[in-house]
Coordinates of C-alpha atoms and ligand atoms in Angstrom, one line a residue:
M1 CA 34.1 79.0 102.2
S2 CA 35.5 75.9 100.6
N3 CA 39.1 77.0 100.0
F4 CA 40.8 73.8 99.0
T5 CA 44.5 74.0 99.4
Q6 CA 44.9 70.6 97.8
L7 CA 42.7 69.1 95.2
L8 CA 43.4 66.0 93.2
I9 CA 41.7 65.2 89.9
T10 CA 42.1 61.6 88.9
Q11 CA 42.2 59.8 85.6
A12 CA 40.8 62.5 83.4
E13 CA 41.6 63.0 79.7
I14 CA 43.8 66.1 80.2
L15 CA 44.3 68.6 77.4
L16 CA 48.1 69.4 77.3
P17 CA 49.5 72.7 76.0
N18 CA 50.6 71.0 72.7
G19 CA 47.0 69.9 72.0
D20 CA 47.6 66.3 72.9
F21 CA 45.4 64.4 75.4
F22 CA 47.0 62.6 78.3
L23 CA 45.1 60.2 80.7
G24 CA 46.2 61.0 84.2
D25 CA 46.0 62.9 87.5
V26 CA 46.4 66.6 88.2
L27 CA 47.3 67.9 91.6
I28 CA 46.3 71.4 92.6
K29 CA 48.0 73.2 95.5
D30 CA 47.3 76.8 96.7
G31 CA 45.2 77.6 93.6
K32 CA 47.9 76.5 91.1
I33 CA 48.4 73.4 89.0
A34 CA 51.2 71.6 90.9
Q35 CA 51.7 68.3 89.1
I36 CA 50.4 66.3 86.1
E37 CA 51.3 62.6 86.1
P38 CA 49.9 59.3 84.9
S39 CA 49.1 58.6 88.6
I40 CA 49.7 60.7 91.7
D41 CA 49.9 58.8 94.9
I42 CA 48.9 61.2 97.7
T43 CA 46.8 60.7 100.8
D44 CA 46.6 64.1 102.6
V45 CA 44.5 65.8 100.0
N46 CA 41.3 67.7 100.9
T47 CA 39.3 66.7 97.9
I48 CA 39.5 64.1 95.2
L49 CA 37.5 64.5 92.0
D50 CA 37.0 61.4 89.9
G51 CA 37.8 62.5 86.4
S52 CA 37.2 59.2 84.7
G53 CA 35.2 59.5 81.6
L54 CA 35.7 63.3 81.7
T55 CA 37.9 65.7 79.8
L56 CA 39.9 68.3 81.6
L57 CA 40.2 71.6 79.8
P58 CA 41.5 75.1 80.9
G59 CA 38.6 77.2 82.1
V60 CA 37.1 79.4 79.4
I61 CA 38.1 83.1 79.4
D62 CA 35.1 85.0 77.9
P63 CA 36.5 88.2 76.5
Q64 CA 33.3 90.1 75.8
V65 CA 30.4 90.2 78.2
H66 CA 27.8 92.7 79.4
F67 CA 26.9 91.9 83.0
R68 CA 24.8 95.0 83.6
E69 CA 26.0 95.9 87.1
P70 CA 25.8 98.7 88.2
G71 CA 22.6 100.2 87.1
L72 CA 20.8 97.6 85.0
E73 CA 20.5 94.8 87.6
H74 CA 17.0 93.9 86.5
K75 CA 18.6 92.2 83.5
E76 CA 21.6 90.6 85.2
D77 CA 24.1 91.3 88.0
L78 CA 27.6 90.2 88.8
F79 CA 26.4 87.4 91.0
T80 CA 23.9 85.8 88.7
A81 CA 26.2 86.3 85.7
S82 CA 29.1 84.7 87.5
C83 CA 26.8 81.8 88.5
A84 CA 26.0 81.4 84.8
C85 CA 29.8 81.5 84.0
A86 CA 30.6 78.8 86.6
K87 CA 27.9 76.5 85.2
G88 CA 29.2 77.2 81.7
G89 CA 32.9 76.5 82.5
V90 CA 33.8 80.2 82.1
T91 CA 36.4 80.9 84.8
S92 CA 37.3 84.5 83.8
F93 CA 35.4 87.2 82.0
L94 CA 36.2 90.7 80.5
E95 CA 33.2 93.0 80.9
M96 CA 32.1 96.0 78.9
P97 CA 31.7 99.6 80.0
N98 CA 28.0 100.2 79.0
T99 CA 26.7 100.0 82.5
K100 CA 25.1 102.8 84.6
P101 CA 27.2 104.8 85.3
L102 CA 29.4 104.1 82.3
T103 CA 32.8 102.7 83.1
I104 CA 34.8 105.7 81.7
N105 CA 37.0 106.7 84.6
Q106 CA 39.0 105.3 87.5
A107 CA 36.2 105.7 90.1
A108 CA 33.7 103.7 88.0
L109 CA 36.3 101.0 87.3
N110 CA 37.1 100.8 91.1
D111 CA 33.4 100.5 91.8
K112 CA 33.0 97.5 89.4
L113 CA 36.2 95.9 90.8
Q114 CA 34.8 96.2 94.3
R115 CA 31.4 94.8 93.4
A116 CA 33.0 91.9 91.6
A117 CA 35.3 91.1 94.5
S118 CA 32.3 90.8 96.7
K119 CA 29.9 89.0 94.3
S120 CA 31.7 87.2 91.5
L121 CA 32.3 83.4 91.7
V122 CA 34.8 83.6 88.8
N123 CA 37.7 85.9 87.9
Y124 CA 36.9 89.3 86.4
G125 CA 38.4 92.1 84.3
F126 CA 36.8 95.3 83.0
F127 CA 37.2 97.5 79.9
I128 CA 37.5 101.3 80.2
G129 CA 35.1 102.9 77.7
A130 CA 36.2 105.7 75.4
T131 CA 33.9 108.7 75.1
G132 CA 36.2 110.9 73.0
D133 CA 36.4 113.2 75.9
N134 CA 38.3 111.1 78.4
P135 CA 41.8 110.7 77.0
A136 CA 43.5 110.9 80.4
E137 CA 41.3 108.2 81.9
L138 CA 42.1 105.9 78.9
L139 CA 45.8 106.3 79.5
T140 CA 45.8 105.8 83.3
S141 CA 42.8 103.9 84.5
K142 CA 43.8 100.5 85.8
P143 CA 43.6 97.6 86.0
A144 CA 41.7 97.5 82.7
C145 CA 42.0 94.9 80.1
G146 CA 41.8 97.5 77.3
I147 CA 39.9 100.4 75.9
K148 CA 36.5 99.8 74.4
I149 CA 35.3 101.9 71.5
F150 CA 31.7 101.7 70.2
M151 CA 32.2 103.0 66.7
G152 CA 28.5 102.3 66.1
S153 CA 25.3 100.7 67.6
M154 CA 25.5 102.9 70.7
H155 CA 24.0 106.2 71.8
G156 CA 25.2 108.7 74.3
P157 CA 28.8 109.4 75.4
L158 CA 30.1 105.9 74.5
L159 CA 29.4 106.4 70.8
V160 CA 32.6 107.5 69.1
S161 CA 32.0 107.3 65.4
Q162 CA 33.8 110.2 63.7
E163 CA 37.2 109.5 62.2
D164 CA 39.0 112.5 63.7
R165 CA 37.8 111.5 67.2
L166 CA 38.8 107.9 66.7
D167 CA 42.2 109.0 65.3
A168 CA 42.9 111.0 68.5
I169 CA 42.3 107.9 70.6
F170 CA 44.4 105.6 68.4
A171 CA 47.2 108.2 68.4
Q172 CA 47.6 108.3 72.2
G173 CA 49.1 105.5 74.3
D174 CA 49.6 101.9 73.5
R175 CA 47.1 99.8 75.4
L176 CA 44.8 97.5 73.5
I177 CA 41.8 99.1 71.7
A178 CA 38.8 96.8 71.2
V179 CA 36.2 98.1 68.7
H180 CA 32.6 97.4 68.1
A181 CA 32.9 98.0 64.4
E182 CA 29.7 99.3 62.8
D183 CA 29.4 102.4 60.7
Q184 CA 27.0 104.6 62.6
A185 CA 26.4 107.1 59.8
R186 CA 25.4 104.3 57.4
I187 CA 23.2 102.7 60.0
E188 CA 21.4 106.0 60.6
A189 CA 20.8 106.7 56.9
R190 CA 19.5 103.2 56.4
R191 CA 17.2 103.5 59.5
Q192 CA 15.6 106.6 57.8
E193 CA 15.2 104.6 54.7
Y194 CA 13.7 101.4 56.1
L195 CA 12.0 102.2 59.4
G196 CA 8.3 102.7 59.2
T197 CA 8.1 100.2 56.4
S198 CA 7.5 97.3 58.8
N199 CA 8.1 96.0 62.4
D200 CA 9.7 92.8 61.1
V201 CA 12.8 92.2 63.1
S202 CA 14.6 90.8 60.1
L203 CA 14.9 94.4 59.0
H204 CA 17.6 94.7 61.7
S205 CA 20.1 92.8 59.5
I206 CA 19.2 94.9 56.5
I207 CA 19.5 98.2 58.3
Q208 CA 22.8 97.4 60.0
D209 CA 24.1 95.6 57.0
E210 CA 27.4 93.9 56.1
I211 CA 28.8 97.1 54.5
A212 CA 28.2 99.0 57.8
A213 CA 30.4 96.4 59.5
L214 CA 33.0 96.3 56.8
N215 CA 33.3 100.1 56.7
A216 CA 34.0 100.3 60.4
T217 CA 36.4 97.4 60.4
Q218 CA 38.4 98.9 57.6
L219 CA 38.6 102.3 59.4
A220 CA 39.7 100.7 62.6
V221 CA 42.4 98.7 60.7
K222 CA 43.5 101.8 58.9
L223 CA 44.0 103.7 62.2
S224 CA 45.7 100.7 63.8
L225 CA 48.2 100.5 60.9
R226 CA 48.7 104.3 61.0
Y227 CA 49.9 104.2 64.7
Q228 CA 50.9 100.5 64.9
R229 CA 48.3 100.4 67.6
R230 CA 47.2 97.1 69.2
L231 CA 43.7 96.6 67.9
H232 CA 41.1 93.9 68.6
I233 CA 38.0 93.6 66.4
L234 CA 35.1 92.5 68.6
H235 CA 32.4 90.1 67.4
L236 CA 33.3 89.9 63.7
S237 CA 30.1 89.0 61.9
T238 CA 30.6 88.9 58.2
G239 CA 32.5 87.0 55.6
I240 CA 33.6 90.2 53.8
E241 CA 35.3 91.4 57.0
A242 CA 36.9 88.1 57.5
E243 CA 38.3 88.1 54.0
F244 CA 39.4 91.8 54.4
L245 CA 41.3 90.8 57.6
R246 CA 42.8 87.7 55.9
H247 CA 44.7 90.2 53.6
N248 CA 45.2 93.1 55.9
K249 CA 45.7 91.8 59.4
T250 CA 49.1 92.3 61.1
D251 CA 50.5 90.6 64.2
W252 CA 49.2 93.4 66.4
I253 CA 45.6 93.0 65.2
T254 CA 43.3 90.3 66.6
A255 CA 39.6 89.4 66.0
E256 CA 36.9 87.4 67.7
V257 CA 33.6 85.8 66.6
T258 CA 30.6 84.8 68.7
P259 CA 29.0 81.3 68.7
Q260 CA 25.8 83.0 67.6
H261 CA 27.4 84.4 64.4
L262 CA 28.9 80.9 63.7
L263 CA 25.7 79.0 64.4
L264 CA 22.7 81.3 63.9
S265 CA 21.7 83.4 60.9
T266 CA 19.0 85.6 59.5
E267 CA 17.0 82.5 59.1
S268 CA 16.8 82.3 62.9
Y269 CA 14.5 85.3 63.0
A270 CA 11.6 83.1 61.9
S271 CA 11.8 80.9 65.1
L272 CA 13.4 83.3 67.6
G273 CA 11.9 86.7 66.6
T274 CA 13.5 89.5 68.5
L275 CA 15.5 87.0 70.7
A276 CA 17.7 86.8 67.6
Q277 CA 18.3 90.5 67.5
M278 CA 21.8 91.6 68.4
N279 CA 24.5 94.0 67.3
P280 CA 26.2 93.4 65.0
P281 CA 23.2 91.6 63.6
L282 CA 23.0 87.9 62.6
R283 CA 24.0 87.5 58.9
S284 CA 22.8 85.5 56.0
P285 CA 23.8 81.8 56.1
E286 CA 26.5 82.2 53.4
N287 CA 28.6 84.1 56.0
Q288 CA 28.9 81.1 58.3
P289 CA 31.3 78.9 56.4
I290 CA 33.6 81.9 55.7
L291 CA 33.7 82.8 59.4
W292 CA 34.4 79.2 60.3
Q293 CA 37.2 79.0 57.8
A294 CA 38.7 82.3 59.1
L295 CA 38.6 80.8 62.6
L296 CA 40.2 77.5 61.5
D297 CA 42.9 79.5 59.6
G298 CA 43.7 81.8 62.5
V299 CA 42.4 84.9 60.8
I300 CA 39.9 85.0 63.7
D301 CA 41.8 84.4 66.9
F302 CA 39.2 83.5 69.5
I303 CA 35.6 83.3 70.6
A304 CA 33.6 85.7 72.8
T305 CA 29.9 85.4 73.7
D306 CA 28.9 89.1 73.9
H307 CA 26.6 87.9 76.7
A308 CA 24.1 90.7 76.6
P309 CA 21.0 89.8 78.6
H310 CA 17.6 91.6 78.3
T311 CA 14.4 90.5 80.0
L312 CA 11.8 88.7 78.0
A313 CA 9.4 91.6 78.6
E314 CA 11.9 94.0 77.0
K315 CA 12.5 91.6 74.1
A316 CA 8.7 91.2 73.6
Q317 CA 8.4 94.8 72.4
P318 CA 8.0 95.2 68.7
Y319 CA 11.1 95.9 66.6
P320 CA 12.8 98.4 66.7
K321 CA 11.8 99.0 70.4
S322 CA 13.1 95.6 71.3
P323 CA 16.7 95.8 72.6
S324 CA 19.7 94.0 70.9
G325 CA 21.6 91.3 72.7
M326 CA 21.4 87.7 73.9
P327 CA 22.9 85.8 76.8
G328 CA 25.7 83.3 76.1
V329 CA 28.1 82.4 78.9
E330 CA 26.5 79.2 80.0
T331 CA 26.1 77.7 76.5
S332 CA 29.2 78.7 74.7
L333 CA 31.5 75.9 75.6
P334 CA 29.0 73.0 75.1
L335 CA 28.0 74.7 71.8
M336 CA 31.6 74.7 70.5
L337 CA 32.4 71.3 71.9
T338 CA 29.3 69.9 70.2
Q339 CA 30.7 71.3 66.9
A340 CA 34.0 69.6 67.7
K341 CA 32.2 66.3 68.3
Q342 CA 30.5 66.8 64.9
G343 CA 33.9 67.1 63.3
R344 CA 33.9 70.7 62.4
C345 CA 37.0 71.4 64.5
S346 CA 39.0 69.7 67.3
V347 CA 38.5 69.9 71.0
A348 CA 42.0 71.3 71.2
Q349 CA 41.1 74.1 68.8
V350 CA 38.0 74.9 70.8
S351 CA 40.2 75.3 73.9
K352 CA 42.7 77.4 72.0
W353 CA 39.9 79.7 70.8
M354 CA 38.2 79.9 74.2
S355 CA 41.2 79.9 76.6
S356 CA 44.8 80.1 75.6
N357 CA 44.4 82.6 72.6
V358 CA 42.4 84.9 74.8
A359 CA 45.0 84.9 77.6
K360 CA 47.7 85.6 75.0
A361 CA 45.9 88.4 73.3
Y362 CA 45.0 90.2 76.5
G363 CA 48.4 89.4 78.2
I364 CA 46.7 87.6 81.1
P365 CA 49.5 85.7 82.7
N366 CA 49.4 82.0 83.9
K367 CA 46.0 81.3 82.5
G368 CA 44.5 79.4 79.5
L369 CA 46.7 76.2 79.7
I370 CA 47.0 73.1 81.8
K371 CA 50.6 73.4 82.9
P372 CA 52.4 73.3 86.2
G373 CA 52.6 76.7 87.8
Y374 CA 49.5 77.9 85.9
D375 CA 46.4 79.0 87.8
A376 CA 44.0 76.1 88.6
D377 CA 41.1 77.5 86.5
L378 CA 39.8 74.3 85.0
V379 CA 36.7 72.7 83.7
L380 CA 35.9 68.9 83.6
V381 CA 33.5 68.3 80.7
D382 CA 31.5 65.3 79.7
L383 CA 31.9 64.6 76.0
Q384 CA 30.0 61.3 76.2
N385 CA 26.5 62.4 76.9
Y386 CA 24.1 64.9 75.4
H387 CA 21.7 67.2 77.3
P388 CA 19.4 69.9 75.9
V389 CA 19.6 73.6 76.8
L390 CA 16.6 74.0 79.2
K391 CA 15.5 77.4 80.3
E392 CA 14.6 76.2 83.8
E393 CA 18.3 75.2 84.3
L394 CA 19.7 78.5 83.3
Q395 CA 21.5 80.7 85.9
T396 CA 21.4 83.9 83.9
K397 CA 18.8 86.3 85.4
C398 CA 17.2 86.9 82.0
G399 CA 16.1 83.2 82.0
W400 CA 16.2 82.5 78.3
S401 CA 18.7 81.3 75.7
P402 CA 18.5 81.6 71.9
F403 CA 19.8 78.0 71.9
E404 CA 17.0 76.6 74.0
G405 CA 16.2 73.0 73.0
W406 CA 19.6 72.5 71.3
N407 CA 20.9 69.1 72.3
L408 CA 24.6 69.6 73.3
T409 CA 27.5 67.6 74.6
G410 CA 30.5 68.9 76.5
W411 CA 28.6 70.3 79.5
P412 CA 30.7 71.1 82.5
V413 CA 30.5 68.6 85.3
Y414 CA 33.0 70.4 87.6
T415 CA 34.3 73.9 87.3
I416 CA 37.3 75.0 89.3
V417 CA 38.3 78.6 89.9
G418 CA 41.7 79.3 91.5
G419 CA 41.7 75.8 92.9
N420 CA 38.2 76.1 94.4
L421 CA 35.4 73.9 93.2
V422 CA 32.7 76.4 92.2
Y423 CA 30.4 74.1 90.3
E424 CA 29.7 70.4 90.7
R425 CA 27.1 68.4 88.9
D426 CA 24.3 71.1 88.8
K427 CA 25.3 72.6 92.2
L428 CA 27.0 75.9 92.6
N429 CA 29.3 76.7 95.5
T430 CA 28.2 80.3 95.9
Q431 CA 30.8 80.9 98.6
V432 CA 33.7 80.9 96.1
R433 CA 35.0 84.2 94.9
G434 CA 37.2 84.9 91.8
K435 CA 40.0 87.4 91.6
A436 CA 40.7 90.5 89.6
L437 CA 42.7 89.6 86.4
S438 CA 46.1 91.1 85.8
Y439 CA 47.6 92.0 82.5
D440 CA 51.2 91.7 81.4
N441 CA 51.1 94.8 79.2
F442 CA 49.8 97.3 81.7
Ligands
DOR501 O1 23.6 93.2 70.9 C1 24.3 93.8 71.6 N1 23.9 94.2 72.8 N2 25.5 94.2 71.2 C2 26.3 95.1 71.9 O2 27.4 95.3 71.5 C3 25.8 95.6 73.2 C4 24.8 94.7 73.8 C5 24.1 95.2 75.0 O3 24.8 95.8 75.9 O4 22.9 95.0 75.1

């Protein structure tokens, strides 16, 4: 195992916490950032990484992923998913409870933590899923980054869609509640109306429409205001929700958006077919500028991939048999940095949305910034060159990306987790292991 006690990064463009860049060296000791100086003169260092021409950013914290282990390992597992993270500059992830068994009690949470400790190349955290019948587990299971509620787009025990059951969850305790906000009753009614008319996957965005998303977001905000309960809206997908939040959000409510809702739309069905099918669905192109503006204005706080791999064979089934979801952890950072390079936002904003704002929202201490004393979870990216997304280079077990062929800049050259070099110019160090995340609030 390459456990570098001392690592020196030289002459990189370092993103500082105030958003400025600084050309200099960073010394890492015992997994922490020890020093940031124009030049550090040290000889007894295990590894020196030449950062010249590269940009040093805090590692990405991806706050919504589905890594499928246990129970669905034919799609992905914690090892392959974490390899994809390392390649994509994602140094920590927060994973969702819709695995088999469901992560709805302490035993299932412990099992995931144990699996991740033995398999994950990057740092890991897990949500505890609400069933409506596990109030004690929601209060006590730990460490968990928060409670996940599927208000819609789910079946079985993890679906909690009725207002009285949701109210009971919001009323008890104070840990963060993250909601998948879609109105299940509306979706079911529209399914009856539209299914059978065609197998065209673009029906997905019509059945699970913008109003279904808005209804659920409004209900979640209402309950959060009623109990002053910390609420996070997962993968916000529509302009109307963003405008609703602009006027109704408080300082204990946060929201996220995915790169796919920012960059793909209902027009993507024509080329991607069911690969573009996800929940909440892709929206019409008019939504994109509104989501971007909400992100730029701070109405949307950060970015998550909702990495949800399915095999190509599963995706090849005709709609509605085809499952919803797409992978994302190894393309999210270059996708967003390419947008920055094109002038849509700054590199510092991308880092705020993908690292520091996530750490702040989930109360993850000492992560998300390049600052002495902080954990050395870092990524050196190349903002000079472009390289396409190629399926043969992907680490995710599902082996495809909706962004295949997109020519991107900002690809990670080195990824460092807790001071350990886990990815270096197309090579993974599969001996490295991440750590369980901790949370200030719980
Ligand atoms: O498209 C999706 N797929 N959205 C979700 O929220 C769940 C996910 C999955 O687990 O496949």
